[in-house]
mmCIF file of C-alpha atoms and ligand atoms in Angstrom:
data_model
loop_
_atom_site.group_PDB
_atom_site.id
_atom_site.type_symbol
_atom_site.label_atom_id
_atom_site.label_comp_id
_atom_site.label_asym_id
_atom_site.label_seq_id
_atom_site.Cartn_x
_atom_site.Cartn_y
_atom_site.Cartn_z
ATOM 1 C CA MET A 1 20.471 21.432 -36.807
ATOM 2 C CA THR A 2 19.813 21.003 -33.098
ATOM 3 C CA ALA A 3 18.884 17.627 -31.626
ATOM 4 C CA PRO A 4 15.226 17.338 -30.551
ATOM 5 C CA GLU A 5 14.587 17.890 -26.848
ATOM 6 C CA PRO A 6 14.480 14.529 -25.077
ATOM 7 C CA VAL A 7 11.043 13.642 -23.712
ATOM 8 C CA PRO A 8 11.085 14.220 -19.920
ATOM 9 C CA PHE A 9 11.269 10.945 -18.042
ATOM 10 C CA SER A 10 8.097 11.799 -16.074
ATOM 11 C CA THR A 11 6.229 12.029 -19.378
ATOM 12 C CA VAL A 12 7.754 8.778 -20.619
ATOM 13 C CA LEU A 13 6.541 6.987 -17.491
ATOM 14 C CA ARG A 14 3.043 8.441 -17.647
ATOM 15 C CA THR A 15 2.615 7.692 -21.323
ATOM 16 C CA ALA A 16 4.108 4.215 -21.161
ATOM 17 C CA SER A 17 1.897 3.173 -18.240
ATOM 18 C CA SER A 18 -1.355 4.768 -19.393
ATOM 19 C CA GLU A 19 -2.857 1.490 -20.619
ATOM 20 C CA GLU A 20 -1.932 -0.229 -17.380
ATOM 21 C CA HIS A 21 -3.422 2.689 -15.459
ATOM 22 C CA GLU A 22 -6.642 2.361 -17.391
ATOM 23 C CA ALA A 23 -6.774 -1.362 -16.607
ATOM 24 C CA ALA A 24 -6.195 -0.780 -12.856
ATOM 25 C CA GLU A 25 -8.767 2.015 -12.705
ATOM 26 C CA HIS A 26 -11.380 -0.044 -14.508
ATOM 27 C CA SER A 27 -10.624 -3.312 -12.726
ATOM 28 C CA SER A 28 -13.669 -4.997 -11.292
ATOM 29 C CA PHE A 29 -12.697 -4.301 -7.660
ATOM 30 C CA MET A 30 -11.965 -0.594 -8.255
ATOM 31 C CA SER A 31 -15.136 -0.182 -10.293
ATOM 32 C CA HIS A 32 -17.212 -1.722 -7.516
ATOM 33 C CA LEU A 33 -15.485 0.501 -4.990
ATOM 34 C CA LEU A 34 -16.091 3.634 -7.063
ATOM 35 C CA ASN A 35 -19.730 2.671 -7.597
ATOM 36 C CA GLY A 36 -20.215 2.425 -3.840
ATOM 37 C CA ARG A 37 -21.142 -1.237 -4.077
ATOM 38 C CA LEU A 38 -18.551 -2.747 -1.771
ATOM 39 C CA GLY A 39 -19.060 -3.428 1.914
ATOM 40 C CA ILE A 40 -16.827 -1.776 4.459
ATOM 41 C CA GLU A 41 -15.061 -5.084 5.124
ATOM 42 C CA ALA A 42 -13.760 -5.080 1.552
ATOM 43 C CA TYR A 43 -12.486 -1.532 2.015
ATOM 44 C CA ALA A 44 -10.884 -2.497 5.340
ATOM 45 C CA ASP A 45 -9.232 -5.443 3.608
ATOM 46 C CA LEU A 46 -7.855 -3.196 0.842
ATOM 47 C CA THR A 47 -6.448 -0.907 3.543
ATOM 48 C CA GLY A 48 -4.842 -3.890 5.269
ATOM 49 C CA GLN A 49 -3.262 -5.053 2.017
ATOM 50 C CA LEU A 50 -1.910 -1.548 1.442
ATOM 51 C CA TRP A 51 -0.346 -1.642 4.905
ATOM 52 C CA HIS A 52 1.852 -4.529 3.765
ATOM 53 C CA VAL A 53 2.771 -2.702 0.566
ATOM 54 C CA TYR A 54 3.667 0.588 2.265
ATOM 55 C CA ARG A 55 5.721 -1.136 4.921
ATOM 56 C CA ALA A 56 7.768 -2.607 2.084
ATOM 57 C CA LEU A 57 8.007 0.788 0.355
ATOM 58 C CA GLU A 58 8.923 2.675 3.515
ATOM 59 C CA SER A 59 10.847 0.378 5.813
ATOM 60 C CA ARG A 60 14.187 0.951 4.068
ATOM 61 C CA ALA A 61 13.763 4.734 3.895
ATOM 62 C CA GLY A 62 17.007 5.270 5.814
ATOM 63 C CA GLN A 63 19.149 3.429 3.275
ATOM 64 C CA LEU A 64 17.246 4.714 0.259
ATOM 65 C CA ALA A 65 17.712 8.290 1.491
ATOM 66 C CA GLU A 66 21.467 7.782 1.265
ATOM 67 C CA HIS A 67 21.448 6.662 -2.351
ATOM 68 C CA PRO A 68 21.900 9.407 -5.003
ATOM 69 C CA LEU A 69 19.069 8.091 -7.219
ATOM 70 C CA THR A 70 16.445 7.336 -4.581
ATOM 71 C CA GLY A 71 17.465 10.015 -2.048
ATOM 72 C CA PRO A 72 15.304 12.799 -3.562
ATOM 73 C CA PHE A 73 12.240 10.520 -3.418
ATOM 74 C CA VAL A 74 12.475 9.787 0.279
ATOM 75 C CA ASP A 75 10.163 12.484 1.523
ATOM 76 C CA ARG A 76 8.506 12.483 4.904
ATOM 77 C CA ALA A 77 5.503 14.312 3.472
ATOM 78 C CA LEU A 78 4.654 11.123 1.584
ATOM 79 C CA LEU A 79 5.096 8.483 4.296
ATOM 80 C CA ARG A 80 1.859 6.529 4.667
ATOM 81 C CA THR A 81 2.478 3.754 7.184
ATOM 82 C CA ALA A 82 1.411 5.726 10.283
ATOM 83 C CA ALA A 83 -1.731 7.024 8.557
ATOM 84 C CA ILE A 84 -2.707 3.521 7.427
ATOM 85 C CA GLU A 85 -2.238 2.229 10.957
ATOM 86 C CA ARG A 86 -4.656 4.855 12.286
ATOM 87 C CA ASP A 87 -7.162 3.843 9.625
ATOM 88 C CA LEU A 88 -6.758 0.191 10.502
ATOM 89 C CA ALA A 89 -7.299 0.863 14.215
ATOM 90 C CA HIS A 90 -10.546 2.580 13.221
ATOM 91 C CA LEU A 91 -11.602 -0.098 10.739
ATOM 92 C CA ARG A 92 -10.480 -3.246 12.570
ATOM 93 C CA GLY A 93 -10.223 -2.105 16.189
ATOM 94 C CA PRO A 94 -7.289 -2.025 18.613
ATOM 95 C CA ASP A 95 -6.181 -5.550 17.677
ATOM 96 C CA TRP A 96 -5.981 -4.575 14.004
ATOM 97 C CA ARG A 97 -2.777 -6.543 13.490
ATOM 98 C CA ASP A 98 -4.469 -9.849 14.305
ATOM 99 C CA GLY A 99 -5.044 -11.884 11.169
ATOM 100 C CA LEU A 100 -3.770 -9.129 8.878
ATOM 101 C CA ALA A 101 -2.266 -11.579 6.405
ATOM 102 C CA PRO A 102 -1.247 -10.537 2.908
ATOM 103 C CA LEU A 103 -3.192 -12.032 0.033
ATOM 104 C CA PRO A 104 -0.988 -14.075 -2.333
ATOM 105 C CA ALA A 105 -0.827 -11.181 -4.821
ATOM 106 C CA THR A 106 0.086 -8.759 -2.033
ATOM 107 C CA ALA A 107 2.864 -11.077 -0.857
ATOM 108 C CA ALA A 108 4.258 -11.192 -4.416
ATOM 109 C CA TYR A 109 4.057 -7.384 -4.716
ATOM 110 C CA VAL A 110 5.781 -6.907 -1.346
ATOM 111 C CA ALA A 111 8.524 -9.372 -2.292
ATOM 112 C CA ARG A 112 9.235 -7.418 -5.480
ATOM 113 C CA VAL A 113 9.386 -4.050 -3.690
ATOM 114 C CA GLU A 114 11.658 -5.470 -0.996
ATOM 115 C CA GLU A 115 13.939 -6.990 -3.596
ATOM 116 C CA LEU A 116 14.264 -3.685 -5.459
ATOM 117 C CA ALA A 117 14.688 -1.570 -2.333
ATOM 118 C CA ALA A 118 17.620 -3.802 -1.447
ATOM 119 C CA GLU A 119 19.121 -4.403 -4.894
ATOM 120 C CA TRP A 120 18.008 -2.019 -7.626
ATOM 121 C CA PRO A 121 17.312 1.562 -6.514
ATOM 122 C CA ALA A 122 16.273 2.748 -9.993
ATOM 123 C CA GLY A 123 13.635 0.015 -10.112
ATOM 124 C CA TYR A 124 12.374 1.049 -6.695
ATOM 125 C CA ILE A 125 11.638 4.513 -8.126
ATOM 126 C CA ALA A 126 9.159 2.934 -10.570
ATOM 127 C CA HIS A 127 7.186 1.564 -7.623
ATOM 128 C CA HIS A 128 7.471 4.797 -5.675
ATOM 129 C CA TYR A 129 6.011 6.724 -8.601
ATOM 130 C CA THR A 130 3.218 4.232 -9.256
ATOM 131 C CA ARG A 131 1.915 4.338 -5.703
ATOM 132 C CA TYR A 132 2.558 7.829 -4.363
ATOM 133 C CA LEU A 133 1.694 9.857 -7.447
ATOM 134 C CA GLY A 134 -1.400 7.678 -7.778
ATOM 135 C CA ASP A 135 -2.382 8.310 -4.161
ATOM 136 C CA LEU A 136 -2.006 12.052 -4.722
ATOM 137 C CA SER A 137 -4.162 11.801 -7.861
ATOM 138 C CA GLY A 138 -6.855 9.127 -8.169
ATOM 139 C CA GLY A 139 -6.456 8.411 -4.452
ATOM 140 C CA GLN A 140 -8.330 11.636 -3.819
ATOM 141 C CA ILE A 141 -11.291 10.328 -5.815
ATOM 142 C CA ILE A 142 -11.244 7.105 -3.787
ATOM 143 C CA ARG A 143 -11.197 9.126 -0.561
ATOM 144 C CA GLY A 144 -14.309 11.061 -1.581
ATOM 145 C CA VAL A 145 -16.148 7.873 -2.456
ATOM 146 C CA ALA A 146 -15.082 6.165 0.783
ATOM 147 C CA GLU A 147 -16.251 9.109 2.906
ATOM 148 C CA LYS A 148 -19.608 9.062 1.180
ATOM 149 C CA THR A 149 -20.090 5.298 1.030
ATOM 150 C CA TRP A 150 -19.047 4.355 4.559
ATOM 151 C CA GLY A 151 -19.627 7.665 6.372
ATOM 152 C CA PHE A 152 -16.055 8.437 7.430
ATOM 153 C CA ALA A 153 -15.411 11.976 8.661
ATOM 154 C CA ARG A 154 -13.968 14.138 5.875
ATOM 155 C CA LYS A 155 -10.200 13.457 5.853
ATOM 156 C CA GLY A 156 -10.660 11.595 9.157
ATOM 157 C CA ASP A 157 -10.106 8.113 10.553
ATOM 158 C CA GLY A 158 -10.679 5.518 7.867
ATOM 159 C CA VAL A 159 -9.347 7.662 4.999
ATOM 160 C CA ARG A 160 -6.176 9.117 6.509
ATOM 161 C CA PHE A 161 -4.167 7.039 4.075
ATOM 162 C CA TYR A 162 -5.416 9.360 1.320
ATOM 163 C CA VAL A 163 -4.746 12.555 3.270
ATOM 164 C CA PHE A 164 -1.312 14.121 2.861
ATOM 165 C CA GLU A 165 -1.247 16.552 5.777
ATOM 166 C CA GLU A 166 2.189 17.845 4.809
ATOM 167 C CA VAL A 167 1.386 18.483 1.159
ATOM 168 C CA ASP A 168 -0.182 21.959 1.060
ATOM 169 C CA ASN A 169 -0.465 22.238 -2.685
ATOM 170 C CA PRO A 170 -0.839 18.851 -4.427
ATOM 171 C CA ALA A 171 -0.521 20.307 -7.947
ATOM 172 C CA ALA A 172 2.764 22.034 -7.053
ATOM 173 C CA PHE A 173 3.959 18.933 -5.235
ATOM 174 C CA LYS A 174 3.265 16.777 -8.290
ATOM 175 C CA ARG A 175 5.149 19.227 -10.499
ATOM 176 C CA ASP A 176 8.115 19.053 -8.181
ATOM 177 C CA TYR A 177 7.849 15.255 -8.011
ATOM 178 C CA ARG A 178 7.935 15.066 -11.812
ATOM 179 C CA ALA A 179 11.083 17.203 -11.768
ATOM 180 C CA ARG A 180 12.631 14.628 -9.427
ATOM 181 C CA LEU A 181 11.665 11.896 -11.907
ATOM 182 C CA ASP A 182 13.149 13.872 -14.783
ATOM 183 C CA ALA A 183 16.430 14.341 -12.905
ATOM 184 C CA ALA A 184 16.565 10.628 -12.026
ATOM 185 C CA GLY A 185 15.908 9.718 -15.676
ATOM 186 C CA ALA A 186 18.646 12.088 -16.851
ATOM 187 C CA ALA A 187 21.098 10.300 -14.560
ATOM 188 C CA MET A 188 20.352 6.909 -16.178
ATOM 189 C CA ASP A 189 21.408 5.571 -19.545
ATOM 190 C CA GLU A 190 18.788 4.603 -22.125
ATOM 191 C CA VAL A 191 18.894 0.902 -21.256
ATOM 192 C CA GLU A 192 18.292 1.644 -17.589
ATOM 193 C CA ARG A 193 15.473 4.073 -18.390
ATOM 194 C CA ARG A 194 13.751 1.360 -20.436
ATOM 195 C CA ARG A 195 14.141 -1.130 -17.624
ATOM 196 C CA VAL A 196 12.547 1.343 -15.218
ATOM 197 C CA VAL A 197 9.633 1.894 -17.596
ATOM 198 C CA GLU A 198 9.094 -1.877 -17.739
ATOM 199 C CA GLU A 199 9.225 -2.013 -13.939
ATOM 200 C CA CYS A 200 6.598 0.711 -13.760
ATOM 201 C CA LYS A 201 4.257 -1.349 -15.914
ATOM 202 C CA ARG A 202 4.991 -4.302 -13.699
ATOM 203 C CA ALA A 203 4.094 -2.199 -10.638
ATOM 204 C CA PHE A 204 0.672 -1.551 -12.164
ATOM 205 C CA VAL A 205 0.257 -5.240 -12.966
ATOM 206 C CA LEU A 206 1.148 -6.160 -9.368
ATOM 207 C CA ASN A 207 -1.502 -3.714 -8.143
ATOM 208 C CA GLY A 208 -4.015 -5.193 -10.558
ATOM 209 C CA ALA A 209 -3.302 -8.657 -9.183
ATOM 210 C CA VAL A 210 -4.072 -7.470 -5.644
ATOM 211 C CA PHE A 211 -7.395 -6.086 -6.905
ATOM 212 C CA ARG A 212 -8.143 -9.435 -8.535
ATOM 213 C CA ASP A 213 -7.468 -11.303 -5.295
ATOM 214 C CA LEU A 214 -9.710 -8.856 -3.434
ATOM 215 C CA ASP A 215 -12.383 -9.151 -6.086
ATOM 216 C CA ALA A 216 -12.377 -12.933 -5.673
ATOM 217 C CA ARG A 217 -12.814 -12.532 -1.920
ATOM 218 C CA TYR A 218 -15.683 -10.021 -2.192
ATOM 219 C CA PRO A 219 -17.570 -11.091 -5.291
ATOM 220 C CA LEU A 220 -20.519 -9.007 -6.437
ATOM 221 C CA SER A 221 -22.984 -10.025 -9.078
ATOM 222 C CA ALA A 222 -22.520 -7.887 -12.194
HETATM 223 C C1 LIG B 1 -10.152 4.247 -8.714
HETATM 224 C C2 LIG B 1 -9.208 4.148 -9.514
HETATM 225 C C3 LIG B 1 -8.411 5.298 -10.053
HETATM 226 C C4 LIG B 1 -8.786 6.525 -10.479
HETATM 227 C C5 LIG B 1 -10.185 7.074 -10.540
HETATM 228 C C6 LIG B 1 -7.601 7.219 -10.912
HETATM 229 C C7 LIG B 1 -7.570 8.481 -11.419
HETATM 230 C C8 LIG B 1 -6.449 9.186 -11.760
HETATM 231 C C9 LIG B 1 -6.427 10.522 -12.295
HETATM 232 C C10 LIG B 1 -7.655 11.382 -12.563
HETATM 233 C C11 LIG B 1 -5.143 10.858 -12.501
HETATM 234 C C12 LIG B 1 -4.621 12.171 -13.098
HETATM 235 C C13 LIG B 1 -4.370 13.188 -12.036
HETATM 236 C C14 LIG B 1 -3.555 14.378 -12.507
HETATM 237 O O1 LIG B 1 -3.360 14.571 -13.715
HETATM 238 O O2 LIG B 1 -3.094 15.112 -11.644
HETATM 239 C C15 LIG B 1 -4.346 9.748 -12.077
HETATM 240 C C16 LIG B 1 -2.982 9.713 -12.114
HETATM 241 C C17 LIG B 1 -2.231 8.646 -11.680
HETATM 242 N N1 LIG B 1 -2.688 7.443 -11.184
HETATM 243 FE FE1 LIG B 1 -4.580 6.911 -11.002
HETATM 244 N N2 LIG B 1 -6.516 6.408 -10.708
HETATM 245 C C18 LIG B 1 -6.970 5.231 -10.184
HETATM 246 C C19 LIG B 1 -6.248 4.140 -9.836
HETATM 247 C C20 LIG B 1 -4.887 4.099 -9.847
HETATM 248 C C21 LIG B 1 -4.106 2.981 -9.425
HETATM 249 C C22 LIG B 1 -4.669 1.676 -8.874
HETATM 250 C C23 LIG B 1 -2.796 3.327 -9.576
HETATM 251 C C24 LIG B 1 -1.576 2.548 -9.287
HETATM 252 C C25 LIG B 1 -1.451 1.714 -8.312
HETATM 253 C C26 LIG B 1 -2.768 4.690 -10.095
HETATM 254 C C27 LIG B 1 -1.634 5.392 -10.395
HETATM 255 C C28 LIG B 1 -1.607 6.661 -10.912
HETATM 256 C C29 LIG B 1 -0.401 7.401 -11.202
HETATM 257 C C30 LIG B 1 1.019 6.898 -11.036
HETATM 258 C C31 LIG B 1 -0.790 8.646 -11.683
HETATM 259 C C32 LIG B 1 0.115 9.778 -12.125
HETATM 260 C C33 LIG B 1 0.245 9.830 -13.622
HETATM 261 C C34 LIG B 1 1.211 10.950 -14.004
HETATM 262 O O3 LIG B 1 0.758 12.092 -14.065
HETATM 263 O O4 LIG B 1 2.387 10.656 -14.201
HETATM 264 N N3 LIG B 1 -4.046 5.104 -10.252
HETATM 265 N N4 LIG B 1 -5.164 8.737 -11.635
#
């Protein structure tokens, strides 16, 4: 009798985080955004919060590229910081850095990513997956809504964060990304894989907390 094929790690992550994904997608802030009910200042604030998050995800790229587990994930086609900065210059003007403070939930999220980037590369992968594969997926829906709601040029200033100029074929890219996840999972033992799955759920929860902070700042009547 042959042993059953192990479930690919990419599938494990997707399945294990599906409830958390649902919760993030249907959070009050995201729902208001998708319904076109938020003002542009709320969208600009979200973009500013994401700037803090992506700086944490991307500022140690050099070191992470050297590590055997995280190396395959460091991919210049994904880097978002420069695109976010162009969006922020458009949304907030040339002095976009002024007053761009992280919300408490953003600060907590950033602290976790920084900790993992420095100390636990496998855990960092959970955060990499949660953000970048999300941006390549649901992020495209958000871009369409943002263009329509606030009149940004298609794939232009204001929504560049959601535009991956160097990814020609998103479906193929996602397939290849999942293969990278599967290889990383195969290089871990079962205990480590479980820890990474837990960290992935935590990444979703940290995102949800940012949405809650934003929702409190831009309340809408139901
Ligand atoms: C407006 C809210 C959202 C919508 C409409 C949305 C929608 C989607 C859709 C349709 C997919 C599947 C795409 C595909 O199969 O290729 C997807 C995948 C994904 N989303 Fe979201 N999403 C939202 C919010 C989020 C958030 C806030 C996160 C995390 C921060 C996230 C993370 C992910 C991830 C990691 C995947 C990849 C799942 C996988 O195939 O492994 N999404 N999303």
